[in-house]
Each structure stands twice: as structure tokens, then as C-alpha cells.
Coordinates of C-alpha atoms in Angstrom, one line a residue:
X1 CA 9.9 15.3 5.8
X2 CA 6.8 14.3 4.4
X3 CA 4.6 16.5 1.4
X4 CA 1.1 15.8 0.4
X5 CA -0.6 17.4 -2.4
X6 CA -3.8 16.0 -1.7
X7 CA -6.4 18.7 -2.6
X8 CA -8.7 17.7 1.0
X9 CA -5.6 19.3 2.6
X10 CA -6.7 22.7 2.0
X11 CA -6.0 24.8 4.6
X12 CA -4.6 22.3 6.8
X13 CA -1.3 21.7 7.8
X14 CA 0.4 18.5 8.7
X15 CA 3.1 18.1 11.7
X16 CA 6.0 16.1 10.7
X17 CA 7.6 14.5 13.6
X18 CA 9.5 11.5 13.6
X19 CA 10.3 9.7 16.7
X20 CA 14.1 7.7 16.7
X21 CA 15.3 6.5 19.4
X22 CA 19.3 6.4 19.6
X23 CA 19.4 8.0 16.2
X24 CA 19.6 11.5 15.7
X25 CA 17.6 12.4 12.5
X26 CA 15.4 15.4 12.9
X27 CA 15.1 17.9 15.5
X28 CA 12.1 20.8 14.7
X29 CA 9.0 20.8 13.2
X30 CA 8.1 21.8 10.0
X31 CA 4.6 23.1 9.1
X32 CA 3.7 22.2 5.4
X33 CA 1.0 24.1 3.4
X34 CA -1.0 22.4 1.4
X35 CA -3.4 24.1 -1.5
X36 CA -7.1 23.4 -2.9
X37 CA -5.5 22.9 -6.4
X38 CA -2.9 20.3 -6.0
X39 CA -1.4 21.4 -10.2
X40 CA -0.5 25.3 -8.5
X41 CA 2.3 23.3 -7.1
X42 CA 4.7 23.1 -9.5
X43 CA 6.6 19.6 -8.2
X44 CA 10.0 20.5 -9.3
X45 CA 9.9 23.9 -7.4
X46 CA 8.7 22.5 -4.4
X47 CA 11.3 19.4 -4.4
X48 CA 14.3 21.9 -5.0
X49 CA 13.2 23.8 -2.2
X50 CA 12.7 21.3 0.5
X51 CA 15.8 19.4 0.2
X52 CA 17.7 22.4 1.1
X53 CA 15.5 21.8 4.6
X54 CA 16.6 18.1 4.3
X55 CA 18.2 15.2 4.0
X56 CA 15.8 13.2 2.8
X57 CA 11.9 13.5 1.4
X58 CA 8.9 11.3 1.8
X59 CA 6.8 12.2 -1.2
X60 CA 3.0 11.1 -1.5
X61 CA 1.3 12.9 -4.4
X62 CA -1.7 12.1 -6.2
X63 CA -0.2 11.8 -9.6
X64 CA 1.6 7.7 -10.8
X65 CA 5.4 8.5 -11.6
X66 CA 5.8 11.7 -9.8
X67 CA 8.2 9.9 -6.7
X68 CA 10.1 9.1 -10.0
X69 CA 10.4 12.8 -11.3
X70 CA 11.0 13.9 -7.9
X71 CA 13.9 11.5 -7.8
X72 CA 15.6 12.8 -10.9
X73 CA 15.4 16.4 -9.6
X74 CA 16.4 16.0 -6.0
X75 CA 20.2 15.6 -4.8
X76 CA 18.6 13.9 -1.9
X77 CA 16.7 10.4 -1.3
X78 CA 13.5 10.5 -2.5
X79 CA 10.6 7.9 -0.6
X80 CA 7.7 6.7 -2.4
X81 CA 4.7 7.1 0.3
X82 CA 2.4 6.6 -2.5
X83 CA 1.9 8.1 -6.0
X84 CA -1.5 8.5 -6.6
X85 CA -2.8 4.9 -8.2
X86 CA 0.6 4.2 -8.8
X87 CA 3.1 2.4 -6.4
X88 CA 3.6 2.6 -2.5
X89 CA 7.0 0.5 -2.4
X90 CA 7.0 0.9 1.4
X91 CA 4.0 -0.7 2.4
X92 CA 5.1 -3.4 0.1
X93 CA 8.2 -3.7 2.3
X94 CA 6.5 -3.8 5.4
X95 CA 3.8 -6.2 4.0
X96 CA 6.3 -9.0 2.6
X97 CA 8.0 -9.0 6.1
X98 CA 4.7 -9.5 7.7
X99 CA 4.0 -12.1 5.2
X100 CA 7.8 -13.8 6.6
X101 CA 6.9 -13.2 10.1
X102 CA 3.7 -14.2 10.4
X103 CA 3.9 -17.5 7.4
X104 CA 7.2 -18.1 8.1
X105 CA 8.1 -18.3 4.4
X106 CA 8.1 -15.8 0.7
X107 CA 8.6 -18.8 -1.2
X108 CA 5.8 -21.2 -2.5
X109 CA 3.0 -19.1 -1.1
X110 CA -0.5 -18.3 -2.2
X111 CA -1.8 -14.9 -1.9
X112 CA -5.5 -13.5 -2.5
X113 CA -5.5 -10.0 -3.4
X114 CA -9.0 -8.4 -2.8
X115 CA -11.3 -5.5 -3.0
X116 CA -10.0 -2.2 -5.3
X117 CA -7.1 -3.8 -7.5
X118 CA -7.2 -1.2 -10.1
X119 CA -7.2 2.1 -8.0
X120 CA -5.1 0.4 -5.3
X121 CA -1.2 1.6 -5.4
X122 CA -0.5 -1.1 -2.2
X123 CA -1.7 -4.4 -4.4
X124 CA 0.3 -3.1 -7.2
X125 CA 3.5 -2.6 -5.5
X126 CA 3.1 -5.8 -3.1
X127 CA 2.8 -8.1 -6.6
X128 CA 5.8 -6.6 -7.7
X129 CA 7.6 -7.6 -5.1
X130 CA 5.9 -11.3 -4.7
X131 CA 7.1 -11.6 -8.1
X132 CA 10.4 -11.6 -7.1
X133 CA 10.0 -15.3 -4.9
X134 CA 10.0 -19.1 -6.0
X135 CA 7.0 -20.9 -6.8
X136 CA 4.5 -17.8 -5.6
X137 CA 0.4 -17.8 -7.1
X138 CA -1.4 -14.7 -6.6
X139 CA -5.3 -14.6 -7.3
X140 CA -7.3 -11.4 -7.7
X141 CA -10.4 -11.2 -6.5
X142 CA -12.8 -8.0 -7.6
X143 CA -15.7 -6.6 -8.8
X144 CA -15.4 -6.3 -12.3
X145 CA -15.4 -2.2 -12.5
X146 CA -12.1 -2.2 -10.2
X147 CA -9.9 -5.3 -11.9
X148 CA -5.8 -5.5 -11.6
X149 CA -5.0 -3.5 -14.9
X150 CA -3.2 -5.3 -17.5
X151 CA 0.1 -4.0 -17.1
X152 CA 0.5 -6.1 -13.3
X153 CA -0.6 -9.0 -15.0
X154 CA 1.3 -8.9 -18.2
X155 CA 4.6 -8.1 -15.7
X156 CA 3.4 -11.7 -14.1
X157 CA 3.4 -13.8 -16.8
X158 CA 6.8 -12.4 -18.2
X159 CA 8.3 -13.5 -14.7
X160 CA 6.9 -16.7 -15.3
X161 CA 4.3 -15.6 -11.9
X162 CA 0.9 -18.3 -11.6
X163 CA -1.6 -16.0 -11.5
X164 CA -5.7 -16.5 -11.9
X165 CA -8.8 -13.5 -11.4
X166 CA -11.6 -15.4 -9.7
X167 CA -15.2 -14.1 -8.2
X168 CA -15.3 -16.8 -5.8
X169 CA -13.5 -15.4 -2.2
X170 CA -14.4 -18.2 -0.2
X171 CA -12.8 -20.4 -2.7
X172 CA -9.7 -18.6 -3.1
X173 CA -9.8 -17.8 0.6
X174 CA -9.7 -21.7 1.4
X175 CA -6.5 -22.2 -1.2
X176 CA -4.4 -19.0 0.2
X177 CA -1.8 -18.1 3.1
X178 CA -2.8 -14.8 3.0
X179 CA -6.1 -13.5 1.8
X180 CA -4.8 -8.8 1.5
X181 CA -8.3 -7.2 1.8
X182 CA -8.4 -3.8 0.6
X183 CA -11.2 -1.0 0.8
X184 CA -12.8 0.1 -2.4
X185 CA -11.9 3.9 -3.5
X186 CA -14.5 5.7 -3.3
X187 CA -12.3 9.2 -4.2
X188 CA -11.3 7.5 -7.2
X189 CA -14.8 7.3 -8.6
X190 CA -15.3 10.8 -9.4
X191 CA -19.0 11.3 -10.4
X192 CA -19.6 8.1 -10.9
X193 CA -20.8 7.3 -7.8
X194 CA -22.9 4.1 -9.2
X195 CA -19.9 2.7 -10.0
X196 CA -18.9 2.9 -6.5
X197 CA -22.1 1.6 -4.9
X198 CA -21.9 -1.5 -7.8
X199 CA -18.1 -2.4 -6.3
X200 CA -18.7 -1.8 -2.7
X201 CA -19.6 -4.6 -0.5
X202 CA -19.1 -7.5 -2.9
X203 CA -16.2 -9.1 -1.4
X204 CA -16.6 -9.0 2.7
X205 CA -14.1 -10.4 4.5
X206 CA -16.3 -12.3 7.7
X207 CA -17.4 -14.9 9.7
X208 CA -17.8 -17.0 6.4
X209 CA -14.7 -16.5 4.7
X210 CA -12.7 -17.3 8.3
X211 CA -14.7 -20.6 8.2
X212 CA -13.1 -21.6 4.8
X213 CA -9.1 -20.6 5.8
X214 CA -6.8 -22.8 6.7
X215 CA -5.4 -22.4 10.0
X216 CA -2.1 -21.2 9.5
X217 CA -3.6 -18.6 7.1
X218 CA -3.8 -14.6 7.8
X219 CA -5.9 -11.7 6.7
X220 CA -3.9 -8.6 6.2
X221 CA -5.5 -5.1 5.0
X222 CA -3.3 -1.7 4.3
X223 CA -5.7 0.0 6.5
X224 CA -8.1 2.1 6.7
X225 CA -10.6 -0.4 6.5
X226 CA -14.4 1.0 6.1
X227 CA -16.6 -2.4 6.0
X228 CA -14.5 -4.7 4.3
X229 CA -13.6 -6.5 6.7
X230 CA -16.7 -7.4 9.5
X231 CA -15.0 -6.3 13.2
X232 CA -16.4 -9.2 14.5
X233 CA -13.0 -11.1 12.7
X234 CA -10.8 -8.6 14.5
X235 CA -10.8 -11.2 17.3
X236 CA -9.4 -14.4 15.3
X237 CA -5.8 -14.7 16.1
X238 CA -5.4 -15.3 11.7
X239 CA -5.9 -11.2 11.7
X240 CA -2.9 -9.9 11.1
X241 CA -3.7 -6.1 10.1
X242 CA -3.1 -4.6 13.3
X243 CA 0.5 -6.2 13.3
X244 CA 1.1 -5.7 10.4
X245 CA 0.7 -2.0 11.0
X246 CA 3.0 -2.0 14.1
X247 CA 5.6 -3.6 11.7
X248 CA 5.3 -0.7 9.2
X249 CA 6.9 1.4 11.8
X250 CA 10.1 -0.9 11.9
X251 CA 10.4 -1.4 8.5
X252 CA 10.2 2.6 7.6
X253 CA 12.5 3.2 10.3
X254 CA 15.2 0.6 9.0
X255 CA 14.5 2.2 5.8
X256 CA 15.3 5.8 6.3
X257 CA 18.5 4.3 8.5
X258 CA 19.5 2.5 5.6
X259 CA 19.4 5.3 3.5
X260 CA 20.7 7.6 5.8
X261 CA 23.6 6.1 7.1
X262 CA 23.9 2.7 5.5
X263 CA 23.9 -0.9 6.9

């Protein structure tokens, strides 16, 4: 079961179907309406009426800490998929077990964190949950308008995380195991669409930055991707974000098996 509040959705309605083999989970379709303004949906109201319809919600919404609301209201599970700037747990998930299957290792590693670090809900989430392994240094690389906010980094240094912002990719890109490319935002902008046009293209993953990874090294991206990352990479065996998308369907599929019916 899966609601957006997304105001683009206006008169459109998503088809939920979830595909498990040998597990029996859902069995019809349900059409979900979606409004031009997202704040005529009153959260609670819509939570308490979709978990009789349920038993379990995948929540995306476009405000930080409404998965957390949602959690205290419903009698059900509750999945982040992504509160607006704020967390998207899952993808973390899946992008830790890509890091694990495609390094080999969590602990010890270096990771460059690119593009949109303030507006991006995956970065956040996925340094979380580095945090969490021995001996891990994490690097963010940005343009100044869309830096990690101070809360992530003050959460590193309190877990004793090595941490450093840099301007230098190719640099950074030559130290790392995994260099996460993100897009920049450009719905998060608003008006300020100079902004955008300052951020955007100032840290392209190509040809170059391949040049200065090591060899054992990947690029991962949460996808979409607009021109972040060249296509001409797409081609070196060290990109991983097609994989790493295939693994997301695993990982969310253990996930709602684990909280469906346990180990």
C-alpha cells in the first residue's frame, strides 16, 4: 500500500501492485487519489483509514517526520519511502548491502557523498547508517548552496565518525570505495531558480573522475539521474547504479517479509 502526497499527483492515480512470489501478501488493486494541495489531507485521517484496507503502509510524503507521526497513529507498520528532505531508511538498506556486495566489506571504508546533500533524504539516511561501522570516513562533496546540514555532521562527530567537506571530486574520488552521486533538486529550489542553475553541473561524475578511482571502487546513484553522471560511464564495470537498483527490490521484499511474518 503505498500514499503520495506529492502535489504533481493531481489528478492522477497510482496502481499499487506488488509482485511476491510464494508469499501471499496482496491480492487487488487499490486506486489512490491524490490532490493539488497536499495540506487538504489531513495525515492522521488518511492513515486511520487505510490501515483498515491493510496490513501494512508505505508512506512517502513531502513533509521530514511525518513517517514518524504516521507511526504513532497507525496500529499497523508504518514504511518510510521518503519524508520529504527528511529520511528514506529503505534506500539506505538497500544501499549498504550494495555497498557489502559489491566492496565486500562496511567496515573501514571510504565513501564520497556527492551532488544535493542538503535537500537529499537518501544521503542523509545512508550516513546514519554508515555511522553505525568500524573505522568508516565519509566526505561530502557540494556546491556550497546545497551542503550536508549541520545536524548529519554534528550526529558524526558524536559517533566518533571521520568526516571532511571537500570541493575537489577527483581528489576525493581517488581516496573512496564508493563515490554516491546524487542529482541536484531542482523542486526544492522554489523560485530561486539561480540557485539551481549555480549548483547544477558542478560535480559531474565522467570520463575524468573514472580515471582517478581505484579499481575496486564503485559509483552508485539513488536514481533518477538527469546529467550527473555522463552515460558514457554507464559502460565501466565500477557502475554500480543499475545493480544497485535491482537489489532494492530484494531488500524491500525481505523487509515487508520481516515485518509481516518475521524471520
Amino acid at each position: 500500500m503505498l500514499e503520495s502526497f506529492r502535489p504533481p499527483l493531481k489528478e492522477r492515480h497510482l496502481k499499487v501492485l506488488i509482485e511476491f512470489p510464494g508469499f501471499a501478501f496482496i491480492s487487488s488493486l487499490m486506486w489512490i487519489s491524490c490532490f493539488n494541495d497536499s495540506r487538504e489531507v489531513l495525515l492522521a485521517d488518511t492513515i486511520r483509514t487505510v490501515e483498515g484496507y491493510s496490513d501494512l503502509i508505505v508512506l512517502r510524503h513531502f513533509e521530514s517526520g511525518a513517517a514518524r507521526r504516521a507511526a504513532t497513529i497507525a496500529g499497523i507498520p508504518i514504511v518510510n519511502a521518503g519524508d520529504g528532505p527528511g529520511q528514506h531508511p529503505s534506500q539506505a538498506l538497500l544501499d549498504v548491502y550494495t555497498i557489502e556486495r559489491e566492496i565486500g566489506k562496511l567496515d573501514g571504508i571510504k565513501v564520497g557523498l556527492v551532488g544535493d546533500l542538503a535537500n537529499g533524504r537518501t544521503v542523509r539516511s545512508l550516513t546514519y547508517l554508515l555511522a553505525k561501522y568500524k573505522d568508516v570516513k565519509i566526505y561530502f562533496v557540494s556546491p556550497e548552496v546545497v551542503k550536508m546540514k549541520d545536524d548529519i555532521k554534528d550526529y558524526l562527530t558524536s559517533k566518533g565518525v571521520d568526516w571532511e567537506e571537500s570541493s575537489d571530486l577527483v581528489e576525493v574520488a581517488s581516496e573512496c570505495d564508493v563515490v554516491y552521486q546524487t542529482r541536484i533538486q531542482k523542486e526544492r529550489f522554489g523560485e530561486r531558480l539561480d540557485l539551481y542553475e549555480k549548483a547544477r553541473g558542478k560535480f559531474i561524475v565522467n570520463q575524468n573522475i573514472l580515471n582517478a578511482m581505484q579499481r575496486h571502487a564503485v559509483i552508485m546513484h539513488p536514481l533518477p539521474r538527469l546529467d550527473e553522471i555522463t552515460v558514457d560511464v554507464d559502460a565501466d564495470p565500477r557502475a554500480a547504479y543499475f545493480r544497485q537498483a535491482k537489489y532494492g527490490l530484494y531488500i524491500r521484499m525481505a523487509l515487508l517479509k520481516l515485518l509481516l511474518v518475521g524471520c
